[in-house]
PDB file of C-alpha atoms in Angstrom:
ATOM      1  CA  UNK A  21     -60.437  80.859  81.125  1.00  0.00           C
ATOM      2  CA  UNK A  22     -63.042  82.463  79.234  1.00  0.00           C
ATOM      3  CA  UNK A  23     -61.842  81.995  75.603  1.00  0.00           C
ATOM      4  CA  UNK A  24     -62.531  78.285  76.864  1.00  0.00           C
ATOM      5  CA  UNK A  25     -66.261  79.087  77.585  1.00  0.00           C
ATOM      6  CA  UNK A  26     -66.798  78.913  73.307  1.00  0.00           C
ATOM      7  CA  UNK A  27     -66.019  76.092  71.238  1.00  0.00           C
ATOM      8  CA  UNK A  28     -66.238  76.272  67.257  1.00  0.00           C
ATOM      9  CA  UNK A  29     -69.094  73.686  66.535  1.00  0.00           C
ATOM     10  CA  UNK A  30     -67.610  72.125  63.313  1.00  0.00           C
ATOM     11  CA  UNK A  31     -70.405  71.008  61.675  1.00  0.00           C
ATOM     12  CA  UNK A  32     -72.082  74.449  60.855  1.00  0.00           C
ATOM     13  CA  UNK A  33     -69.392  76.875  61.984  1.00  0.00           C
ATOM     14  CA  UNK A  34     -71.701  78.539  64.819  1.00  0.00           C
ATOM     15  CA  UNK A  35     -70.251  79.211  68.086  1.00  0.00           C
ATOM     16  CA  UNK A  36     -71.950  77.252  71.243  1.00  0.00           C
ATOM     17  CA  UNK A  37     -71.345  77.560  74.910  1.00  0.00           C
ATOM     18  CA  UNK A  38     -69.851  75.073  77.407  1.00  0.00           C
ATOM     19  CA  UNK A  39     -71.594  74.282  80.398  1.00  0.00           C
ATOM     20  CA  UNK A  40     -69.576  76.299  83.409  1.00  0.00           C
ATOM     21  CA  UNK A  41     -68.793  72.916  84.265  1.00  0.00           C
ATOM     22  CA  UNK A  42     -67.067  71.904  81.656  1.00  0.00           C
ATOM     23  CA  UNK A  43     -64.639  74.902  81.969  1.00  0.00           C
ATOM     24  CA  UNK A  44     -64.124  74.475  85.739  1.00  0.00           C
ATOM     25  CA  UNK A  45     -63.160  70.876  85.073  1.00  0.00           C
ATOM     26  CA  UNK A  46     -60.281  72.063  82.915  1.00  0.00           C
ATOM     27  CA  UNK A  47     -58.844  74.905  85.137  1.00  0.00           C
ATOM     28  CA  UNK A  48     -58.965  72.759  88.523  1.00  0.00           C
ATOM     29  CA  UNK A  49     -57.299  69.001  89.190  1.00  0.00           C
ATOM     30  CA  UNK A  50     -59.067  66.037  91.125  1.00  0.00           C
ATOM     31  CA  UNK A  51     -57.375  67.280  93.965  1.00  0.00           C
ATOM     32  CA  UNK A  52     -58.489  70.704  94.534  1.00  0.00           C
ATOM     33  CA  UNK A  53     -62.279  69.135  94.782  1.00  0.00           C
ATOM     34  CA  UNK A  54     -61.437  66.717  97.226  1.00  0.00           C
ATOM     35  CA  UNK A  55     -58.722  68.676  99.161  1.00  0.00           C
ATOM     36  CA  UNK A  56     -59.850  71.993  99.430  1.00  0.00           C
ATOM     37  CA  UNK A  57     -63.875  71.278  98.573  1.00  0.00           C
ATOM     38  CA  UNK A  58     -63.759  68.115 100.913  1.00  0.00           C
ATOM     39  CA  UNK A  59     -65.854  66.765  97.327  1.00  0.00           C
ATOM     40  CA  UNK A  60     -65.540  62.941  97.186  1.00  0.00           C
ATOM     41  CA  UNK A  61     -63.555  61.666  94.015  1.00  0.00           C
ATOM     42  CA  UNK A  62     -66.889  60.081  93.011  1.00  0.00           C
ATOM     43  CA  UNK A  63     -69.212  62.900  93.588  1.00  0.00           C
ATOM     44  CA  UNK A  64     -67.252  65.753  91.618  1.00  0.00           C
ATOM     45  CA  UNK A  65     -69.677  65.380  87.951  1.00  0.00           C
ATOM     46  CA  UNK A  66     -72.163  65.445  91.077  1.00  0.00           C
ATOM     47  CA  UNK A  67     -70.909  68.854  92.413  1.00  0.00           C
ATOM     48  CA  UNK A  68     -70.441  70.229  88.853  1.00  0.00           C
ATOM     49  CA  UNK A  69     -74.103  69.367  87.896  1.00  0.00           C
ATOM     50  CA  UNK A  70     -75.121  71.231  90.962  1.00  0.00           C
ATOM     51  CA  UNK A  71     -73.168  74.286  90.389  1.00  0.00           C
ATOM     52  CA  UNK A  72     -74.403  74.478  86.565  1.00  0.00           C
ATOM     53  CA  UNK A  73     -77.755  76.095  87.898  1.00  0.00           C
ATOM     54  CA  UNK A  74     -76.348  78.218  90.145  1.00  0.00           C
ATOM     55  CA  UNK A  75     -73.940  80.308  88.197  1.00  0.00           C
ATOM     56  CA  UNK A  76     -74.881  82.778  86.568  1.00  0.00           C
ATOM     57  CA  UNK A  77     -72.618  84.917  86.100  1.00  0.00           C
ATOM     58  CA  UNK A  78     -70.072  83.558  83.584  1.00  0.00           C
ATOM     59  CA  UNK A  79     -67.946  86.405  84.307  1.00  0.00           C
ATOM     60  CA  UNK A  80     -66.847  84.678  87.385  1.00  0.00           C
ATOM     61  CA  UNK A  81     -65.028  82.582  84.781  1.00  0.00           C
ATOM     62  CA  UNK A  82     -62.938  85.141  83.686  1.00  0.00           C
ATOM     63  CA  UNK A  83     -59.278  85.014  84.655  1.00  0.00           C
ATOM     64  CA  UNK A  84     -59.375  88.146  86.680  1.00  0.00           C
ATOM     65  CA  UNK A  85     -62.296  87.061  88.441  1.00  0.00           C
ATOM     66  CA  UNK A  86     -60.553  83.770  90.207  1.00  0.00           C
ATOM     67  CA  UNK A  87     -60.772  84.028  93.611  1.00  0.00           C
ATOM     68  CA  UNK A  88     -64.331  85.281  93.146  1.00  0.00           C
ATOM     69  CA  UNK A  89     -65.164  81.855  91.432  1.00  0.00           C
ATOM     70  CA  UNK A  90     -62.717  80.059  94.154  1.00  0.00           C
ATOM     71  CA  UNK A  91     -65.222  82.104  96.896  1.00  0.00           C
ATOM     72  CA  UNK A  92     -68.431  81.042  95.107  1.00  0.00           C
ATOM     73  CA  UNK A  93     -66.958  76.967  94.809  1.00  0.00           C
ATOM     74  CA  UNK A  94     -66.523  77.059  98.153  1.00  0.00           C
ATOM     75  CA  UNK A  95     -69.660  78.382  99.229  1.00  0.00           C
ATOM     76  CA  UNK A  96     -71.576  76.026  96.723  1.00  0.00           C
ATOM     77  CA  UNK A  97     -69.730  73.155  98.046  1.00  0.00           C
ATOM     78  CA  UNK A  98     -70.786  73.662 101.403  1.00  0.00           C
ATOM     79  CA  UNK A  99     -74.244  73.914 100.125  1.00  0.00           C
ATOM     80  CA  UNK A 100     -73.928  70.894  98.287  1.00  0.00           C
ATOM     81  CA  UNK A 101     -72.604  68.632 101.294  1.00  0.00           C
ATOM     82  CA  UNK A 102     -75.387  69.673 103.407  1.00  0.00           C
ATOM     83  CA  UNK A 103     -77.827  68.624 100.606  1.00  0.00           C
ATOM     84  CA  UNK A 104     -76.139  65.205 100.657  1.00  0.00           C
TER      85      UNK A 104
END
């Protein structure tokens, strides 16, 4: 999971940084937002913007660290349907 936190920019061979976001998108399918988040189809960029302020630890991303990150989705996504 982390190696997919970097991405080669091609243009000027510097490394940047995805968004968490953009990594969580890749591990987890549609249906583990709306099944085990209760996330509507149509709000999961919505959920995914929210959680990009909130994590700060990217180690959470780290393969080891899963059910830590599956803990701290959970809790976020409670937060974020009571902000709804």
């Amino acid at each position: 999971m982390y190696k997919a936190l970097r991405k080669k920019d091609s243009d000027d061979g510097s490394d940047s940084a995805y968004a968490p976001s953009d990594v969580i998108r890749q591990i987890y399918p549609d249906t583990f937002f709306t099944d085990e988040l209760q996330i509507p189809l149509d709000q999961i960029g919505l959920f995914l913007e929210f959680i990009d302020d909130r994590l700060e630890a990217k180690d959470l991303l780290k393969k080891e660290n899963e059910f830590q990150l599956m803990d701290f989705l959970i809790k976020q996504s409670e937060k974020f349907a009571m902000a709804q």
